[in-house]
């Protein structure tokens, strides 16, 4: 599964180095995507499901790569310079920046393929609540990535979802993520659309019930008004934990998350 509370935080870095797929730790083309607004005449949102299904190709969603290993899920978030990626804080902290990269559209067995290349992470921004206390409600991170060798931003190559900072706790979201190789030998993304609500066990979190979100899916974007891989809608949070592959949680993006995001746009 994903990060299992405090225990998983303690082993996250070890898993980054030693395994090929873990949401807790470890396991450059399409046209840029236009921002969209609710009810803009696109395809209707997908119906809800109780288990994940293959997502197909979603270019702006990919994995984090540390040296030869890949881990966690991350996705491009619309930004002024087109260079910001969102993931879970426990996926991106405590790692050497000189080897950390983002691989959008990653797929394929073993080491996999990188249809849009690997984008060097220049800076990682997290909420101070995560830095000091590892608060679950602050388990999100915004990464600033370098342009590619042609000077293009990652957003201009693979598209992005628009950030939403004031969404309510009751939403229908589509979540796209990469389970680890034990449950996903082809390293292909899966998705699920579900109605989510405030977590009854932790009021600061949202909760989704949909099977198939194993280790590796931490950092998966929670998307509102998703209409397909070229119409991703708005990102309201990222998957951060869950005690089973069925139950997943995310911190709802708010003003504090926006402040962290804005630091990433300036880094």
mmCIF file of N, CA and C in Angstrom, residues 10 55 114 122 145 199 202:
data_model
loop_
_atom_site.group_PDB
_atom_site.id
_atom_site.type_symbol
_atom_site.label_atom_id
_atom_site.label_comp_id
_atom_site.label_asym_id
_atom_site.label_seq_id
_atom_site.Cartn_x
_atom_site.Cartn_y
_atom_site.Cartn_z
ATOM 1 N N UNK A 10 9.287 6.319 8.634
ATOM 2 C CA UNK A 10 10.610 5.921 9.100
ATOM 3 C C UNK A 10 11.350 5.099 8.070
ATOM 4 N N UNK A 55 -5.529 3.432 -16.597
ATOM 5 C CA UNK A 55 -5.764 4.840 -16.919
ATOM 6 C C UNK A 55 -5.429 5.182 -18.356
ATOM 7 N N UNK A 114 10.546 6.233 -20.978
ATOM 8 C CA UNK A 114 10.332 7.627 -20.602
ATOM 9 C C UNK A 114 9.976 8.423 -21.856
ATOM 10 N N UNK A 122 14.776 20.892 -9.395
ATOM 11 C CA UNK A 122 15.680 21.941 -8.937
ATOM 12 C C UNK A 122 15.475 22.286 -7.468
ATOM 13 N N UNK A 145 10.948 22.095 -11.462
ATOM 14 C CA UNK A 145 11.807 21.315 -12.353
ATOM 15 C C UNK A 145 12.452 22.210 -13.403
ATOM 16 N N UNK A 199 -12.435 12.583 6.125
ATOM 17 C CA UNK A 199 -12.089 11.338 6.800
ATOM 18 C C UNK A 199 -12.653 11.370 8.221
ATOM 19 N N UNK A 202 -9.838 11.454 10.797
ATOM 20 C CA UNK A 202 -8.897 12.571 10.788
ATOM 21 C C UNK A 202 -9.522 13.710 9.994
#
